[in-house]
């Protein structure tokens, strides 16, 4: 019975992680859409300011890739 409890806890933990991954994926998609819209507005201004030293964009892209990878594993 103790083994069954551990297995059930593990299953619930995996389900929770998948739910959190789905939420993060939605948030990342919204962030990318906002970046895309911002880039579109800046393009119309004929001036795009991209801070190459800004690691935040790289981090968000890595998070998106991790979320996508997690989604692929669910299927």
Short mmCIF file of N, CA, C and O in Angstrom, two decimals:
data_model
loop_
_atom_site.label_atom_id
_atom_site.label_comp_id
_atom_site.label_asym_id
_atom_site.label_seq_id
_atom_site.Cartn_x
_atom_site.Cartn_y
_atom_site.Cartn_z
N UNK A 1 0.81 -1.20 0.00
CA UNK A 1 0.00 0.00 0.00
C UNK A 1 0.86 1.27 0.00
O UNK A 1 0.49 2.24 -0.62
N UNK A 2 1.99 1.24 0.68
CA UNK A 2 2.87 2.41 0.69
C UNK A 2 3.38 2.68 -0.71
O UNK A 2 3.48 3.83 -1.14
N UNK A 3 3.67 1.60 -1.44
CA UNK A 3 4.14 1.75 -2.83
C UNK A 3 3.07 2.42 -3.70
O UNK A 3 3.38 3.28 -4.52
N UNK A 4 1.80 2.01 -3.50
CA UNK A 4 0.71 2.60 -4.27
C UNK A 4 0.57 4.09 -3.98
O UNK A 4 0.30 4.89 -4.88
N UNK A 5 0.76 4.47 -2.71
CA UNK A 5 0.69 5.89 -2.35
C UNK A 5 1.80 6.68 -3.04
O UNK A 5 1.57 7.80 -3.52
N UNK A 6 2.99 6.12 -3.10
CA UNK A 6 4.10 6.81 -3.76
C UNK A 6 3.84 6.95 -5.25
O UNK A 6 4.12 8.00 -5.83
N UNK A 7 3.29 5.90 -5.85
CA UNK A 7 2.98 5.96 -7.28
C UNK A 7 1.90 7.00 -7.54
O UNK A 7 2.00 7.80 -8.48
N UNK A 8 0.88 7.03 -6.70
CA UNK A 8 -0.19 8.02 -6.86
C UNK A 8 0.34 9.43 -6.67
O UNK A 8 -0.05 10.35 -7.39
N UNK A 9 1.22 9.62 -5.69
CA UNK A 9 1.83 10.93 -5.47
C UNK A 9 2.65 11.35 -6.68
O UNK A 9 2.63 12.52 -7.09
N UNK A 10 3.37 10.41 -7.25
CA UNK A 10 4.17 10.70 -8.44
C UNK A 10 3.27 11.07 -9.62
O UNK A 10 3.54 12.02 -10.35
N UNK A 11 2.18 10.33 -9.80
CA UNK A 11 1.23 10.63 -10.88
C UNK A 11 0.65 12.04 -10.70
O UNK A 11 0.56 12.80 -11.67
N UNK A 12 0.27 12.38 -9.49
CA UNK A 12 -0.30 13.71 -9.22
C UNK A 12 0.74 14.79 -9.45
O UNK A 12 0.43 15.86 -9.99
N UNK A 13 1.97 14.52 -9.08
CA UNK A 13 3.05 15.48 -9.29
C UNK A 13 3.28 15.72 -10.77
O UNK A 13 3.46 16.87 -11.20
N UNK A 14 3.25 14.67 -11.57
CA UNK A 14 3.42 14.79 -13.02
C UNK A 14 2.25 15.56 -13.63
O UNK A 14 2.45 16.45 -14.47
N UNK A 15 1.03 15.27 -13.20
CA UNK A 15 -0.14 16.00 -13.69
C UNK A 15 -0.03 17.48 -13.35
O UNK A 15 -0.32 18.35 -14.18
N UNK A 16 0.40 17.77 -12.12
CA UNK A 16 0.56 19.15 -11.68
C UNK A 16 1.62 19.85 -12.52
O UNK A 16 1.42 21.00 -12.95
N UNK A 17 2.73 19.18 -12.78
CA UNK A 17 3.79 19.76 -13.60
C UNK A 17 3.29 20.03 -15.01
O UNK A 17 3.58 21.08 -15.58
N UNK A 18 2.52 19.12 -15.57
CA UNK A 18 1.95 19.33 -16.91
C UNK A 18 0.99 20.50 -16.94
O UNK A 18 0.98 21.29 -17.88
N UNK A 19 0.19 20.64 -15.89
CA UNK A 19 -0.73 21.79 -15.80
C UNK A 19 0.05 23.09 -15.71
O UNK A 19 -0.29 24.07 -16.39
N UNK A 20 1.09 23.12 -14.88
CA UNK A 20 1.92 24.31 -14.76
C UNK A 20 2.62 24.61 -16.08
O UNK A 20 2.76 25.78 -16.48
N UNK A 21 3.04 23.57 -16.78
CA UNK A 21 3.68 23.74 -18.08
C UNK A 21 2.70 24.35 -19.08
O UNK A 21 3.08 25.24 -19.86
N UNK A 22 1.47 23.92 -19.05
CA UNK A 22 0.46 24.47 -19.96
C UNK A 22 0.21 25.95 -19.67
O UNK A 22 0.08 26.76 -20.59
N UNK A 23 0.16 26.29 -18.40
CA UNK A 23 -0.03 27.70 -18.01
C UNK A 23 1.16 28.52 -18.47
O UNK A 23 0.99 29.62 -19.03
N UNK A 24 2.37 28.02 -18.25
CA UNK A 24 3.56 28.74 -18.67
C UNK A 24 3.61 28.88 -20.18
O UNK A 24 3.99 29.93 -20.71
N UNK A 25 3.19 27.85 -20.90
CA UNK A 25 3.16 27.92 -22.36
C UNK A 25 2.22 29.03 -22.81
O UNK A 25 2.55 29.82 -23.69
N UNK A 26 1.04 29.12 -22.18
CA UNK A 26 0.08 30.17 -22.53
C UNK A 26 0.68 31.54 -22.26
O UNK A 26 0.57 32.45 -23.09
N UNK A 27 1.34 31.70 -21.11
CA UNK A 27 1.97 32.97 -20.76
C UNK A 27 3.08 33.33 -21.75
O UNK A 27 3.23 34.49 -22.14
N UNK A 28 3.85 32.34 -22.14
CA UNK A 28 4.94 32.58 -23.09
C UNK A 28 4.39 32.97 -24.46
O UNK A 28 4.93 33.86 -25.12
N UNK A 29 3.33 32.32 -24.88
CA UNK A 29 2.71 32.66 -26.16
C UNK A 29 2.22 34.11 -26.13
O UNK A 29 2.43 34.86 -27.08
N UNK A 30 1.61 34.50 -25.02
CA UNK A 30 1.15 35.88 -24.89
C UNK A 30 2.33 36.85 -24.91
O UNK A 30 2.25 37.92 -25.53
N UNK A 31 3.42 36.49 -24.26
CA UNK A 31 4.61 37.35 -24.26
C UNK A 31 5.19 37.49 -25.66
O UNK A 31 5.56 38.59 -26.09
N UNK A 32 5.24 36.38 -26.39
CA UNK A 32 5.76 36.42 -27.76
C UNK A 32 4.85 37.25 -28.65
O UNK A 32 5.32 38.03 -29.48
N UNK A 33 3.53 37.11 -28.46
CA UNK A 33 2.60 37.92 -29.25
C UNK A 33 2.82 39.41 -28.98
O UNK A 33 2.80 40.22 -29.90
N UNK A 34 3.06 39.75 -27.71
CA UNK A 34 3.30 41.16 -27.38
C UNK A 34 4.61 41.64 -27.98
O UNK A 34 4.69 42.76 -28.49
N UNK A 35 5.65 40.80 -27.93
CA UNK A 35 6.93 41.17 -28.55
C UNK A 35 6.74 41.34 -30.06
O UNK A 35 7.31 42.25 -30.66
N UNK A 36 5.95 40.47 -30.66
CA UNK A 36 5.69 40.54 -32.10
C UNK A 36 4.96 41.83 -32.46
O UNK A 36 5.31 42.52 -33.41
N UNK A 37 3.94 42.16 -31.67
CA UNK A 37 3.20 43.39 -31.91
C UNK A 37 4.10 44.61 -31.73
O UNK A 37 4.05 45.56 -32.52
N UNK A 38 4.94 44.57 -30.70
CA UNK A 38 5.86 45.67 -30.44
C UNK A 38 6.84 45.82 -31.60
O UNK A 38 7.13 46.94 -32.05
N UNK A 39 7.33 44.69 -32.11
CA UNK A 39 8.25 44.74 -33.25
C UNK A 39 7.55 45.31 -34.48
O UNK A 39 8.15 46.07 -35.25
N UNK A 40 6.28 44.95 -34.65
CA UNK A 40 5.52 45.46 -35.79
C UNK A 40 5.35 46.97 -35.68
O UNK A 40 5.50 47.69 -36.67
N UNK A 41 5.07 47.45 -34.49
CA UNK A 41 4.93 48.90 -34.28
C UNK A 41 6.25 49.59 -34.53
O UNK A 41 6.32 50.62 -35.21
N UNK A 42 7.33 49.02 -34.00
CA UNK A 42 8.65 49.62 -34.20
C UNK A 42 9.06 49.61 -35.67
O UNK A 42 9.72 50.53 -36.15
N UNK A 43 8.65 48.56 -36.39
CA UNK A 43 8.98 48.48 -37.82
C UNK A 43 8.30 49.61 -38.58
O UNK A 43 8.89 50.21 -39.47
N UNK A 44 7.08 49.91 -38.20
CA UNK A 44 6.35 51.00 -38.85
C UNK A 44 7.02 52.34 -38.56
O UNK A 44 6.92 53.27 -39.34
N UNK A 45 7.72 52.43 -37.43
CA UNK A 45 8.44 53.65 -37.08
C UNK A 45 9.78 53.73 -37.83
O UNK A 45 10.49 54.71 -37.69
N UNK A 46 10.12 52.68 -38.57
CA UNK A 46 11.40 52.57 -39.26
C UNK A 46 12.58 52.60 -38.30
O UNK A 46 13.68 52.97 -38.67
N UNK A 47 12.33 52.25 -37.09
CA UNK A 47 13.42 52.20 -36.11
C UNK A 47 13.12 51.06 -35.13
O UNK A 47 12.13 51.10 -34.43
N UNK A 48 13.98 50.08 -35.12
CA UNK A 48 13.81 48.95 -34.22
C UNK A 48 14.96 48.97 -33.23
O UNK A 48 16.13 48.95 -33.62
N UNK A 49 14.62 49.04 -31.96
CA UNK A 49 15.64 49.04 -30.92
C UNK A 49 15.68 47.67 -30.27
O UNK A 49 14.77 47.29 -29.54
N UNK A 50 16.72 46.91 -30.56
CA UNK A 50 16.91 45.60 -29.96
C UNK A 50 18.18 45.64 -29.15
O UNK A 50 19.25 45.95 -29.68
N UNK A 51 18.06 45.35 -27.89
CA UNK A 51 19.21 45.33 -27.01
C UNK A 51 19.84 43.94 -27.08
O UNK A 51 19.31 42.99 -26.52
N UNK A 52 20.95 43.84 -27.77
CA UNK A 52 21.60 42.54 -27.97
C UNK A 52 22.09 41.96 -26.65
O UNK A 52 22.11 40.75 -26.46
N UNK A 53 22.45 42.82 -25.71
CA UNK A 53 22.95 42.35 -24.42
C UNK A 53 21.85 41.89 -23.48
O UNK A 53 22.12 41.42 -22.40
N UNK A 54 20.61 42.05 -23.90
CA UNK A 54 19.49 41.71 -23.05
C UNK A 54 19.28 40.20 -23.03
O UNK A 54 18.78 39.62 -23.98
N UNK A 55 19.64 39.58 -21.93
CA UNK A 55 19.51 38.12 -21.81
C UNK A 55 18.08 37.69 -21.50
O UNK A 55 17.76 36.51 -21.56
N UNK A 56 17.20 38.64 -21.19
CA UNK A 56 15.82 38.30 -20.86
C UNK A 56 15.11 37.65 -22.05
O UNK A 56 14.39 36.68 -21.89
N UNK A 57 15.34 38.18 -23.25
CA UNK A 57 14.70 37.59 -24.43
C UNK A 57 15.21 36.18 -24.68
O UNK A 57 14.43 35.29 -25.04
N UNK A 58 16.50 35.96 -24.48
CA UNK A 58 17.06 34.62 -24.65
C UNK A 58 16.45 33.67 -23.63
O UNK A 58 16.08 32.54 -23.97
N UNK A 59 16.30 34.13 -22.41
CA UNK A 59 15.70 33.30 -21.36
C UNK A 59 14.26 32.95 -21.72
O UNK A 59 13.85 31.79 -21.57
N UNK A 60 13.49 33.91 -22.22
CA UNK A 60 12.09 33.64 -22.57
C UNK A 60 12.00 32.64 -23.72
O UNK A 60 11.13 31.77 -23.74
N UNK A 61 12.91 32.75 -24.68
CA UNK A 61 12.92 31.80 -25.79
C UNK A 61 13.25 30.40 -25.28
O UNK A 61 12.62 29.41 -25.67
N UNK A 62 14.21 30.30 -24.38
CA UNK A 62 14.54 29.00 -23.79
C UNK A 62 13.35 28.43 -23.03
O UNK A 62 13.08 27.23 -23.08
N UNK A 63 12.63 29.28 -22.31
CA UNK A 63 11.45 28.82 -21.57
C UNK A 63 10.38 28.32 -22.53
O UNK A 63 9.73 27.31 -22.26
N UNK A 64 10.21 29.03 -23.63
CA UNK A 64 9.23 28.59 -24.63
C UNK A 64 9.60 27.23 -25.21
O UNK A 64 8.75 26.36 -25.35
N UNK A 65 10.87 27.06 -25.51
CA UNK A 65 11.32 25.77 -26.04
C UNK A 65 11.10 24.66 -25.02
O UNK A 65 10.68 23.55 -25.37
N UNK A 66 11.37 24.94 -23.74
CA UNK A 66 11.16 23.94 -22.69
C UNK A 66 9.68 23.60 -22.57
O UNK A 66 9.31 22.43 -22.43
N UNK A 67 8.82 24.62 -22.65
CA UNK A 67 7.38 24.38 -22.56
C UNK A 67 6.90 23.57 -23.76
O UNK A 67 6.08 22.65 -23.62
N UNK A 68 7.40 23.89 -24.94
CA UNK A 68 7.02 23.14 -26.14
C UNK A 68 7.48 21.70 -26.04
O UNK A 68 6.76 20.77 -26.41
N UNK A 69 8.68 21.49 -25.54
CA UNK A 69 9.22 20.15 -25.37
C UNK A 69 8.35 19.36 -24.39
O UNK A 69 8.02 18.20 -24.64
N UNK A 70 7.93 20.01 -23.32
CA UNK A 70 7.06 19.35 -22.34
C UNK A 70 5.74 18.98 -22.98
O UNK A 70 5.20 17.90 -22.73
N UNK A 71 5.19 19.87 -23.81
CA UNK A 71 3.94 19.58 -24.50
C UNK A 71 4.08 18.39 -25.43
O UNK A 71 3.21 17.53 -25.53
N UNK A 72 5.22 18.31 -26.12
CA UNK A 72 5.46 17.18 -27.02
C UNK A 72 5.51 15.87 -26.25
O UNK A 72 5.06 14.84 -26.73
N UNK A 73 6.08 15.90 -25.05
CA UNK A 73 6.19 14.69 -24.24
C UNK A 73 4.81 14.22 -23.75
O UNK A 73 4.63 13.02 -23.54
N UNK A 74 3.86 15.14 -23.62
CA UNK A 74 2.52 14.76 -23.16
C UNK A 74 1.81 13.91 -24.19
O UNK A 74 1.01 13.08 -23.87
N UNK A 75 2.12 14.16 -25.47
CA UNK A 75 1.40 13.46 -26.54
C UNK A 75 1.98 12.15 -26.83
O UNK A 75 2.38 11.28 -26.52
#
